[in-house]
mmCIF file of C-alpha atoms and ligand atoms in Angstrom:
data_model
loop_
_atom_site.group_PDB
_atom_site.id
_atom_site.type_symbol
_atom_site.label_atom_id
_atom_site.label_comp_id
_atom_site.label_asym_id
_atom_site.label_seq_id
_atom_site.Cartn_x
_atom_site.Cartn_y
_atom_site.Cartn_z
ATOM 1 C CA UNK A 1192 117.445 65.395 -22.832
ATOM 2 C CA UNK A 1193 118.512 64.871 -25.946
ATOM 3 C CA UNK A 1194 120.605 61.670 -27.147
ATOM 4 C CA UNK A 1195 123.932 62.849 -28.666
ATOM 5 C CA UNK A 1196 126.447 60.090 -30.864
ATOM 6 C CA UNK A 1197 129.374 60.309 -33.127
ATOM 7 C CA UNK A 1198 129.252 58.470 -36.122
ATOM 8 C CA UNK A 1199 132.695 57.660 -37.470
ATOM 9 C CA UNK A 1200 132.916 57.252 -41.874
ATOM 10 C CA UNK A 1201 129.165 58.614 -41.857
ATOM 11 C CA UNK A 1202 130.309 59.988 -45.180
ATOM 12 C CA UNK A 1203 130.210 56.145 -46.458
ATOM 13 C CA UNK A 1204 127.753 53.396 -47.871
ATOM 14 C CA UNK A 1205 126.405 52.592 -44.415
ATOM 15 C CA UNK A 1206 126.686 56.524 -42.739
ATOM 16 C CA UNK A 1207 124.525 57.306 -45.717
ATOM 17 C CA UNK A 1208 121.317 55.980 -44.350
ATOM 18 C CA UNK A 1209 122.645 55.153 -40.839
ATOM 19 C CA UNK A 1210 123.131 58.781 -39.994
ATOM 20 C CA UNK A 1211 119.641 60.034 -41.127
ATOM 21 C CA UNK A 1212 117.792 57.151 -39.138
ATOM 22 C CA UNK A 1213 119.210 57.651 -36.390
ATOM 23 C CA UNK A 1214 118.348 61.749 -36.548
ATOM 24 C CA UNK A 1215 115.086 60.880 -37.279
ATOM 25 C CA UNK A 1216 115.318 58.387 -33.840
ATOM 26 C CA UNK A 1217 115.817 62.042 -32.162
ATOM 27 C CA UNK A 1218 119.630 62.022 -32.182
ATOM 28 C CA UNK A 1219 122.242 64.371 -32.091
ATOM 29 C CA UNK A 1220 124.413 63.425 -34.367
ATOM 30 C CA UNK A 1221 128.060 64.495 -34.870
ATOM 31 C CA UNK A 1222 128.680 63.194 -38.014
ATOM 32 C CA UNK A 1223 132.351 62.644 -39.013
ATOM 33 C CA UNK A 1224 134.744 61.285 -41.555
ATOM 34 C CA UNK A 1225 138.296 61.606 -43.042
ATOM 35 C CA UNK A 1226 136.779 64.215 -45.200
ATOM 36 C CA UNK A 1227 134.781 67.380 -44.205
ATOM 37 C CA UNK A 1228 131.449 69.200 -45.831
ATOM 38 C CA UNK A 1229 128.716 70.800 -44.403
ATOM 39 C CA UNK A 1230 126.980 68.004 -43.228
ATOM 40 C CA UNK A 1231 130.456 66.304 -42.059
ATOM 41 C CA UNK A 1232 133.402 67.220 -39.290
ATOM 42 C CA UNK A 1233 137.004 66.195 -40.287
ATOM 43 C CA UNK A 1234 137.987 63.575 -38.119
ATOM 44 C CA UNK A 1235 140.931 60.794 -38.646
ATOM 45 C CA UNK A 1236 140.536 58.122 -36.587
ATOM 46 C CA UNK A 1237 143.700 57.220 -36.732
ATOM 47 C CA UNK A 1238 145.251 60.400 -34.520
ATOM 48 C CA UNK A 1239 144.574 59.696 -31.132
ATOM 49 C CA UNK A 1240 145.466 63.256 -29.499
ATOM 50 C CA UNK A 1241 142.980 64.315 -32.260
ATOM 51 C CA UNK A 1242 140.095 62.122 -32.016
ATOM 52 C CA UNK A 1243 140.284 62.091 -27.686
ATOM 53 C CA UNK A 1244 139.917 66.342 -28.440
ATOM 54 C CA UNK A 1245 136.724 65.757 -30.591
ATOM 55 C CA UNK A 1246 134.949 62.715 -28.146
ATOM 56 C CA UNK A 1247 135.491 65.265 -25.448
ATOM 57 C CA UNK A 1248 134.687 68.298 -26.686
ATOM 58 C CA UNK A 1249 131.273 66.338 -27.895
ATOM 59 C CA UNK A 1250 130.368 64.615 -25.137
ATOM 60 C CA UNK A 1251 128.719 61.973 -27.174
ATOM 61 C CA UNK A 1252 126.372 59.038 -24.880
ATOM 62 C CA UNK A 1253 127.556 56.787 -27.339
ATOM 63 C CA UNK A 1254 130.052 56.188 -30.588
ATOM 64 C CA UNK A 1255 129.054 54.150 -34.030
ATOM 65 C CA UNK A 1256 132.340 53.379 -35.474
ATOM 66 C CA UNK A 1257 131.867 52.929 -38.951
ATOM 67 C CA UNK A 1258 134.866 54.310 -40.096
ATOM 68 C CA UNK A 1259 137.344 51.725 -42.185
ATOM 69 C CA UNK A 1260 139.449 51.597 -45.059
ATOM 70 C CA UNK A 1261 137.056 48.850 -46.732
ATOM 71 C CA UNK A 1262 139.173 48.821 -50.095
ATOM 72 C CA UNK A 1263 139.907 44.889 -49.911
ATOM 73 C CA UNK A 1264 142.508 45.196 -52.197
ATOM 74 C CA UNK A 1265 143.845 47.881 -51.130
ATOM 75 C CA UNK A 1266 144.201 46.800 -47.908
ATOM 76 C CA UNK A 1267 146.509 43.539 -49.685
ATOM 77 C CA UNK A 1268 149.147 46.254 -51.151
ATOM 78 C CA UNK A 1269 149.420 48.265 -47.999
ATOM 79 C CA UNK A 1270 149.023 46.467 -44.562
ATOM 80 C CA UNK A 1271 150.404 49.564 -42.589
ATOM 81 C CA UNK A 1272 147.354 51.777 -44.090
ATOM 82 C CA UNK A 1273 144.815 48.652 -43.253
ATOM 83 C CA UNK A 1274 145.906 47.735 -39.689
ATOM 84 C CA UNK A 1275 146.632 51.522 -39.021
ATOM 85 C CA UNK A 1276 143.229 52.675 -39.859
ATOM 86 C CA UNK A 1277 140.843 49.252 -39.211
ATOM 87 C CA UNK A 1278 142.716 48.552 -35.782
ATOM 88 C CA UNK A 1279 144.584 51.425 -34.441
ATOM 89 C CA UNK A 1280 141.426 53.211 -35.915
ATOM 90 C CA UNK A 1281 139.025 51.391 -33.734
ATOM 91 C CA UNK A 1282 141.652 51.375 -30.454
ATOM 92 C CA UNK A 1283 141.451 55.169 -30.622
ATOM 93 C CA UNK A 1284 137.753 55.224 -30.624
ATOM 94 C CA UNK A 1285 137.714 52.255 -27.779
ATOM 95 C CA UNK A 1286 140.039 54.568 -25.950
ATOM 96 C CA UNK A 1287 137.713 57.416 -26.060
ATOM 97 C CA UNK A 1288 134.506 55.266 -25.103
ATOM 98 C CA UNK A 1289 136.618 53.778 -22.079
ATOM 99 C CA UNK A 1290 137.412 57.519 -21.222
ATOM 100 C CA UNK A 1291 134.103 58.491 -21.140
ATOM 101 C CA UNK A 1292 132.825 55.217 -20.045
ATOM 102 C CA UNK A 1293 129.938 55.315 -22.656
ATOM 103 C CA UNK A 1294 129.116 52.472 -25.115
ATOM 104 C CA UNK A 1295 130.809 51.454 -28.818
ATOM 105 C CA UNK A 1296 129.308 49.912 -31.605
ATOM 106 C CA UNK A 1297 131.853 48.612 -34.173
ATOM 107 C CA UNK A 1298 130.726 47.593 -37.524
ATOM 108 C CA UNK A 1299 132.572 44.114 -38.819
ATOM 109 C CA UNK A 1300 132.564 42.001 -41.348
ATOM 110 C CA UNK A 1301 131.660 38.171 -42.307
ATOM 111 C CA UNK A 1302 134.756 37.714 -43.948
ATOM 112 C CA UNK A 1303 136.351 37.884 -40.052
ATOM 113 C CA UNK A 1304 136.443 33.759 -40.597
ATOM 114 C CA UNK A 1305 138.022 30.944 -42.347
ATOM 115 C CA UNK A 1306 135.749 30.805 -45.458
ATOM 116 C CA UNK A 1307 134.661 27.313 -45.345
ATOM 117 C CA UNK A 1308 131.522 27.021 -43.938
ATOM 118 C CA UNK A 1309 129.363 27.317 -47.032
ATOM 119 C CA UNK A 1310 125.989 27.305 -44.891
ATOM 120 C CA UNK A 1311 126.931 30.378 -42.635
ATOM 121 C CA UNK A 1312 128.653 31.272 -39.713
ATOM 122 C CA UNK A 1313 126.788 32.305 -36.341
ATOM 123 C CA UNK A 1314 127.989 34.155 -33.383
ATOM 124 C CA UNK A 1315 129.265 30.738 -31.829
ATOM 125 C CA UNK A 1316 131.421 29.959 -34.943
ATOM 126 C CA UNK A 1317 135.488 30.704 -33.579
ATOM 127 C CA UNK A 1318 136.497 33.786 -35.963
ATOM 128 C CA UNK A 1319 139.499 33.114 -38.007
ATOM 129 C CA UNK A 1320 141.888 32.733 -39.328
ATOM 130 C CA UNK A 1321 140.856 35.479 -42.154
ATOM 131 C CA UNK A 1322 142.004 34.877 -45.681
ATOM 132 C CA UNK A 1323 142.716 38.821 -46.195
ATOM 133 C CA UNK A 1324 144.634 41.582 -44.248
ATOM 134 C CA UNK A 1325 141.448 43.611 -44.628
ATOM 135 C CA UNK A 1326 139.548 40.580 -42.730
ATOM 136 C CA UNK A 1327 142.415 40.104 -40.189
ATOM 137 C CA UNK A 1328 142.620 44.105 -39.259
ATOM 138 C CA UNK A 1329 138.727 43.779 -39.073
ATOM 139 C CA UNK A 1330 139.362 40.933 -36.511
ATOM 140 C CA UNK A 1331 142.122 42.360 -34.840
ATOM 141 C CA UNK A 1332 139.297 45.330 -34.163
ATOM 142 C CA UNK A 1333 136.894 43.477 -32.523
ATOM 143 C CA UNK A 1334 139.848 41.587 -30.204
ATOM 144 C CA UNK A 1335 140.820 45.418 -29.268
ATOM 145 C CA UNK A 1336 137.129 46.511 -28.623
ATOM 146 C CA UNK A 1337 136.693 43.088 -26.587
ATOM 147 C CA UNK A 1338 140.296 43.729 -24.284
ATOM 148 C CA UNK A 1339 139.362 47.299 -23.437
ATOM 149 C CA UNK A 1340 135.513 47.547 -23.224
ATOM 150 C CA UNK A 1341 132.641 45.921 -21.531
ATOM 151 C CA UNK A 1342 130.173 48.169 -22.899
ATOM 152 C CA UNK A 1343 130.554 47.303 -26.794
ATOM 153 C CA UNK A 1344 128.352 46.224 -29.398
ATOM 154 C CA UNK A 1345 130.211 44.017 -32.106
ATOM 155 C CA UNK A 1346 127.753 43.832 -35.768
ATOM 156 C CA UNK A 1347 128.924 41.874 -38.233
ATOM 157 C CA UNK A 1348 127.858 42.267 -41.780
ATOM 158 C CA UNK A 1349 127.645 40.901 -44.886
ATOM 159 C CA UNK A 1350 128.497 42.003 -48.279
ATOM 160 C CA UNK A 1351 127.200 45.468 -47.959
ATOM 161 C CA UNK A 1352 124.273 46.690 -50.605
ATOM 162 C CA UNK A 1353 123.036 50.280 -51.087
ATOM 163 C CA UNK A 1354 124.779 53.668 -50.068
ATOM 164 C CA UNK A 1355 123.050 54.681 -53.270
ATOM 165 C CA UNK A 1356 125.600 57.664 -54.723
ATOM 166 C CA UNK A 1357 128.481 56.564 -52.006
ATOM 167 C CA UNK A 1358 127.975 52.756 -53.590
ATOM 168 C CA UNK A 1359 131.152 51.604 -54.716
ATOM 169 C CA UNK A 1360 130.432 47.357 -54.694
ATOM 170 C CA UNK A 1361 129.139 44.517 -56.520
ATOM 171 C CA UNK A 1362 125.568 45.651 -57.069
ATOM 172 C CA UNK A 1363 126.753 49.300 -58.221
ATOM 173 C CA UNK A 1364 129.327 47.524 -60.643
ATOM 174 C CA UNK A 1365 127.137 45.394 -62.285
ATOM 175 C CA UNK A 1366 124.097 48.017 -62.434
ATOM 176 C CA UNK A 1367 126.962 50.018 -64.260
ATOM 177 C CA UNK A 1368 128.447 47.535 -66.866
ATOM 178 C CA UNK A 1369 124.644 46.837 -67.986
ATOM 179 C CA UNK A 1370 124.695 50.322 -68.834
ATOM 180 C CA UNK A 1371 126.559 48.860 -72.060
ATOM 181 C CA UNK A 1372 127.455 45.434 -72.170
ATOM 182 C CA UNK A 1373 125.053 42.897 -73.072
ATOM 183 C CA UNK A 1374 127.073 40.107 -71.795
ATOM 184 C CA UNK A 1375 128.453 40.227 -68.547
ATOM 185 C CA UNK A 1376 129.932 37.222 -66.320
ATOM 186 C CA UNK A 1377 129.549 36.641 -62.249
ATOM 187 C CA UNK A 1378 131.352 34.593 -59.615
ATOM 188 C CA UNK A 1379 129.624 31.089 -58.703
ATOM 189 C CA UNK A 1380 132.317 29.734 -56.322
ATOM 190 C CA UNK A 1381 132.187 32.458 -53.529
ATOM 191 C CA UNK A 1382 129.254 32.420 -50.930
ATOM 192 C CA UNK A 1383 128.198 35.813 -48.874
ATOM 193 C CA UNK A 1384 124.524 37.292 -47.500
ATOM 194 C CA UNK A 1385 123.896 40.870 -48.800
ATOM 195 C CA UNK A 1386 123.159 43.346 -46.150
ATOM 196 C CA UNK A 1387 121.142 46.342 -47.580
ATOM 197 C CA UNK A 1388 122.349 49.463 -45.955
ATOM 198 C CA UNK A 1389 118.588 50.592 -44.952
ATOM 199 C CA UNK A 1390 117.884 47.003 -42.952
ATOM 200 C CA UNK A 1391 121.337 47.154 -41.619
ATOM 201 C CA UNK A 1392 121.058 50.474 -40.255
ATOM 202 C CA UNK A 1393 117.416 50.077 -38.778
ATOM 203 C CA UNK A 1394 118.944 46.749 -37.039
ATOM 204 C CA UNK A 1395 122.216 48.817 -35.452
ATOM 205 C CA UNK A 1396 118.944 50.683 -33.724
ATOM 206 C CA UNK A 1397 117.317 47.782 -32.668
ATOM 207 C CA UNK A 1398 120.190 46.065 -31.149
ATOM 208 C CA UNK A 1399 121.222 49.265 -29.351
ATOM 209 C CA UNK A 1400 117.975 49.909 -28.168
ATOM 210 C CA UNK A 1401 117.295 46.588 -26.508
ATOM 211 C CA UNK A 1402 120.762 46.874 -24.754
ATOM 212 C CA UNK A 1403 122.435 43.922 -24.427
ATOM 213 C CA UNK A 1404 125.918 44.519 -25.405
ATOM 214 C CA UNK A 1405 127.774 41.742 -26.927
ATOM 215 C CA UNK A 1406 128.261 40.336 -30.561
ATOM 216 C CA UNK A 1407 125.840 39.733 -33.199
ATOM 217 C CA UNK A 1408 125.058 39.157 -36.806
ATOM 218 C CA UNK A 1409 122.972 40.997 -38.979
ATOM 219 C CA UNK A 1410 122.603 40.402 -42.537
ATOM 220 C CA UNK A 1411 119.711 39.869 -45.162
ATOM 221 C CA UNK A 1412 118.389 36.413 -44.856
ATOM 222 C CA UNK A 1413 119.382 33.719 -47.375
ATOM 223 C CA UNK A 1414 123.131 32.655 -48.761
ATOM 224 C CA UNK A 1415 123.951 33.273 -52.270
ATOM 225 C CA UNK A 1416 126.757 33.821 -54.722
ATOM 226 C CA UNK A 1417 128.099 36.949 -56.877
ATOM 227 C CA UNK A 1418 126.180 35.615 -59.860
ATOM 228 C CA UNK A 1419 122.851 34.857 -58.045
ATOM 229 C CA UNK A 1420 123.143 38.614 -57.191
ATOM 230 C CA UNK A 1421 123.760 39.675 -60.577
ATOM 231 C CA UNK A 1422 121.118 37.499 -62.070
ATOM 232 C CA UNK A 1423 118.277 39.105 -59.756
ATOM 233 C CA UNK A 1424 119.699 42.625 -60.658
ATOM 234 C CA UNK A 1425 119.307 41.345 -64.180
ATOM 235 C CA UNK A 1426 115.384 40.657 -63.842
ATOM 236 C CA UNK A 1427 114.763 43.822 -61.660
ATOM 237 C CA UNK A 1428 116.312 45.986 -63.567
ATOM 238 C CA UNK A 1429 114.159 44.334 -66.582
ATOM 239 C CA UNK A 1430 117.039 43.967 -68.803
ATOM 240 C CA UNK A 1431 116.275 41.581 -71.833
ATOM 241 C CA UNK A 1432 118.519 39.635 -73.587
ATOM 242 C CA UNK A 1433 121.537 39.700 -71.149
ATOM 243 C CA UNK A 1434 123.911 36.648 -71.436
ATOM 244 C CA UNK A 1435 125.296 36.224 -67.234
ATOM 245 C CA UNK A 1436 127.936 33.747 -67.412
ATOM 246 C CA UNK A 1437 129.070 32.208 -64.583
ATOM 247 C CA UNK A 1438 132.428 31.641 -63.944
ATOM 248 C CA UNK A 1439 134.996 30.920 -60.759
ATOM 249 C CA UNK A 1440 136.610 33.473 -59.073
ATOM 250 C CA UNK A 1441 139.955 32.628 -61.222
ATOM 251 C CA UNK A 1442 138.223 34.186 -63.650
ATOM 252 C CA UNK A 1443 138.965 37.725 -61.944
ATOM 253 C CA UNK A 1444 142.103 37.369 -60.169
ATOM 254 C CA UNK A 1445 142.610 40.148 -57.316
ATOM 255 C CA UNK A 1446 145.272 41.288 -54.960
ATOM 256 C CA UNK A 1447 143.362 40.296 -51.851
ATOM 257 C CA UNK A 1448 142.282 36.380 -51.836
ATOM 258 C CA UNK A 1449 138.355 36.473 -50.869
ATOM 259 C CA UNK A 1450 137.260 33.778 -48.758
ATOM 260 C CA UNK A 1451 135.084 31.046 -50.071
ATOM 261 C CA UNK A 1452 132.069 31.640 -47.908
ATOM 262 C CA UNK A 1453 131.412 34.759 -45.692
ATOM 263 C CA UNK A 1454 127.795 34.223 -45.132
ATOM 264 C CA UNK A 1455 126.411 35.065 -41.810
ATOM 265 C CA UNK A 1456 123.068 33.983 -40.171
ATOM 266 C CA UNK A 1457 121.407 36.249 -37.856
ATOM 267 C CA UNK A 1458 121.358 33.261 -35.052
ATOM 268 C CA UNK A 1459 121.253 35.684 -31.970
ATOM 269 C CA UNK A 1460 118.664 38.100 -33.565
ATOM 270 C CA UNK A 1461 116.669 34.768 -33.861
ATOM 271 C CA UNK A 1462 117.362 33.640 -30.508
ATOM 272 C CA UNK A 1463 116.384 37.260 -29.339
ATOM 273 C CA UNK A 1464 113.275 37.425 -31.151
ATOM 274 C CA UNK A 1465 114.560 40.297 -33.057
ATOM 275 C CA UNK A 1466 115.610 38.699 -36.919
ATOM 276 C CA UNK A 1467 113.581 41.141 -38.562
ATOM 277 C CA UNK A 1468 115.635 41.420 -41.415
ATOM 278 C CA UNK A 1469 114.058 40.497 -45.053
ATOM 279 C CA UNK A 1470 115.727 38.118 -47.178
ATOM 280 C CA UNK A 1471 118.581 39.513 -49.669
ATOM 281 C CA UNK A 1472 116.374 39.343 -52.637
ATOM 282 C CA UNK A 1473 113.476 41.798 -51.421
ATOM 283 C CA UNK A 1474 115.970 44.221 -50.282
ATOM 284 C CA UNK A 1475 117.750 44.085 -53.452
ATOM 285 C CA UNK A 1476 114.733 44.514 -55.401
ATOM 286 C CA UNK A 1477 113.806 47.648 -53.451
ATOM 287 C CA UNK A 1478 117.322 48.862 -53.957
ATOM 288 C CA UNK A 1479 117.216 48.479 -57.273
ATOM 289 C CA UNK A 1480 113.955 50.512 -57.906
ATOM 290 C CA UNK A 1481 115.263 52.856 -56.238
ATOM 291 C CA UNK A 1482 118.559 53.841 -58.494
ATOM 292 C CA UNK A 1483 117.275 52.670 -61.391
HETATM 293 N N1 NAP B 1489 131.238 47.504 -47.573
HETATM 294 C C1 NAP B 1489 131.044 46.232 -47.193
HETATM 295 O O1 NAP B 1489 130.768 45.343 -48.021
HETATM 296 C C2 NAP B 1489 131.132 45.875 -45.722
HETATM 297 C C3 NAP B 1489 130.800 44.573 -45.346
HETATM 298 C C4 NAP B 1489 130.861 44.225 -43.997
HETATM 299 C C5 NAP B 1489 131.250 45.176 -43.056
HETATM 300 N N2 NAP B 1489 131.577 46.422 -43.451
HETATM 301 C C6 NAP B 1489 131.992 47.389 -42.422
HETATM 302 O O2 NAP B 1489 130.949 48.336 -42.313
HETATM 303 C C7 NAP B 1489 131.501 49.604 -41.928
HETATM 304 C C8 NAP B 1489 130.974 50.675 -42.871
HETATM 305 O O3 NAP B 1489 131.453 50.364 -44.178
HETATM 306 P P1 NAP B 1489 130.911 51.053 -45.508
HETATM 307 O O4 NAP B 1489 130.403 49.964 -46.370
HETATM 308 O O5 NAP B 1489 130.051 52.220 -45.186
HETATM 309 O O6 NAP B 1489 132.312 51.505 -46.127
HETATM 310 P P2 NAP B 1489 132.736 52.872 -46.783
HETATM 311 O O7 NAP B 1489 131.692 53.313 -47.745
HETATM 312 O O8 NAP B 1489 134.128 52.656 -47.281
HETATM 313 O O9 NAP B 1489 132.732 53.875 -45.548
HETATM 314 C C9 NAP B 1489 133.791 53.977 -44.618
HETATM 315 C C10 NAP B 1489 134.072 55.441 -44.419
HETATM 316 O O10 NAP B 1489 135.181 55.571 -43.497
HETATM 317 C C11 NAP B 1489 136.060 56.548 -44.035
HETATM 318 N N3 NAP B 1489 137.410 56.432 -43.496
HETATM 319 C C12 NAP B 1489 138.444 55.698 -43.999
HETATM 320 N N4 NAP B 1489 139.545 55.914 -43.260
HETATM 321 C C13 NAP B 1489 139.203 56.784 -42.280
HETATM 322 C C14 NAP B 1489 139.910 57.404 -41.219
HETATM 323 N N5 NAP B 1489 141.209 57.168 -41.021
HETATM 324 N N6 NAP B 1489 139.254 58.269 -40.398
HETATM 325 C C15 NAP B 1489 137.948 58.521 -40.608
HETATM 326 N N7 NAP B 1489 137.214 57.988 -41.601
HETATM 327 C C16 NAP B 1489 137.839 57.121 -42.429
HETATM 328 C C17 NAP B 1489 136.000 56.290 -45.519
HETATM 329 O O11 NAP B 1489 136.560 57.350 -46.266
HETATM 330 P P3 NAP B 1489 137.230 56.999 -47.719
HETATM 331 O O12 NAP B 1489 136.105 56.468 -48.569
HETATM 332 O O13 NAP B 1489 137.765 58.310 -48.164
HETATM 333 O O14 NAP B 1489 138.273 55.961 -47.457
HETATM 334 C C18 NAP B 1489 134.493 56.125 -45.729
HETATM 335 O O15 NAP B 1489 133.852 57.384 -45.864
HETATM 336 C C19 NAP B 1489 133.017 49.415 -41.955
HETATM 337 O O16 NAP B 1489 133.485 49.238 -40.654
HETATM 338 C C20 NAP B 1489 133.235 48.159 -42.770
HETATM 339 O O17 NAP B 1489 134.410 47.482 -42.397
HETATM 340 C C21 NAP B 1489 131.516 46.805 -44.758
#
């Protein structure tokens, strides 16, 4: 029999290639997001009555929640919106998986912990306390998914690369200011591990396919700052004759505060045998051939 899933926010960065790998895995897949088109049902995960109607109707075996309102900043100016849509968000869909008694995977984020710990955090590492609302909704989702499941997955990720025309991060901002600035400047106080969208999506399979529920990290391998990123997108895009400055984050003050380090290492993948992600800069590269 066919396997059937719901994908919440598969009209994002990480739906874009998550929802086509896992079709080509021989899913169903009921692909859904705030918005509707023809590839996408309407679904806000933020109305229970509504999203309980959908998961039963469907009849999914399992639910990838990838829906959030990843806006950092946005999240700062309007806490309601954040912890309405990142944590009563993901109770509604825990709700439904407890309903049906099938399993969740929920989609989080490195920036879930204190931002110290320059040389990464692993799955042992106590989350918290988050620097951000957007980080402490995050976390608050992954306390609700751990109170009302025992069939979850928890992935955390890094700072998400790829999405291609759904990109709207780092990489896609600096790909678009070389466009027509021949000087550009890049953060070198703030530490993260760039997930590429296409890794990150093949290692959501992997995990779920081995089938040990629980929490795990799964980024590109390697730690490295805003300006290490840019400088790499620099050489594979072969730009010449680019000035990068680097500069601290004071440079480009923000509404949210971002922590200082929200790099993740992949220590139960290792432990598992099952780190088979590439390090950030052979991702990138690929990534970058392919918009460019
Ligand atoms: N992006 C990163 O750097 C990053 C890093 C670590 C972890 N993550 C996590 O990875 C997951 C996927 O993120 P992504 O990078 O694919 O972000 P994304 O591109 O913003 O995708 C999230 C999708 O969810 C949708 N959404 C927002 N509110 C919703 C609601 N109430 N009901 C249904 N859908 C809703 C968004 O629509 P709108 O665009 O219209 O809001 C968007 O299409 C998220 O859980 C995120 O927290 C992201």
């Amino acid at each position: 029999m066919q396997l059937k899933a719901i994908v919440t926010g598969a009209n994002g960065m990480l739906g874009d290639s998550f929802c086509p790998l896992l079709e080509n895995k021989g899913y169903h897949v009921v692909a859904t997001d705030i918005i509707t088109n023809a590839r996408i049902i309407k679904l806000d995960i933020k109305n229970l009555d509504k999203t309980m109607n959908v998961v039963k109707r469907e009849k999914p075996g399992i639910i990838f929640h990838l829906a959030a309102e990843t806006d950092v900043d946005k999240c700062e100016l309007n806490e309601k919106h954040a912890y309405e849509t990142n944590a009563k968000g993901t109770e509604n869909i825990a709700l439904c998986c407890k309903e049906l008694d099938i399993p969740m995977v929920y989609i989080s984020t490195g920036s879930v912990f204190d931002g110290e710990k320059e040389d990464g955090y692993t799955e042992e590492d106590v989350a918290g306390p988050p620097v951000n609302i957007y980080a402490k909704s995050k976390l608050e989702g992954e306390k609700i998914v751990k109170s009302l499941l025992s069939k979850y997955y928890i992935i955390r990720a890094g700072w998400m690369i790829g999405g291609y025309n759904k990109d709207k991060k780092f990489v896609w901002k600096i790909v678009e200011l070389l466009k027509t600035k021949k000087e550009i400047s890049a953060v070198i106080d703030k530490f993260g591990t760039p997930t590429f969208t296409k890794d990150f999506s093949k290692g959501i399979y992997d995990i779920i396919t081995k089938g040990e529920y629980g929490l795990y990290h799964s980024v590109n391998n390697g730690i490295c700052t805003r300006f290490d990123i840019a400088k790499k997108i620099i050489e594979y895009l072969g730009k010449k004759n680019i000035i990068l400055k680097p500069v601290d984050s004071r440079a480009f003050p923000m509404p949210a505060p971002r922590p200082k380090s929200e790099a993740l290492i992949n220590h139960k993948l290792s432990s598992m045998g099952m780190n088979n992600m590439r390090t950030w800069q052979e991702a990138l590269k690929e990534y970058i051939e392919e918009i460019k």
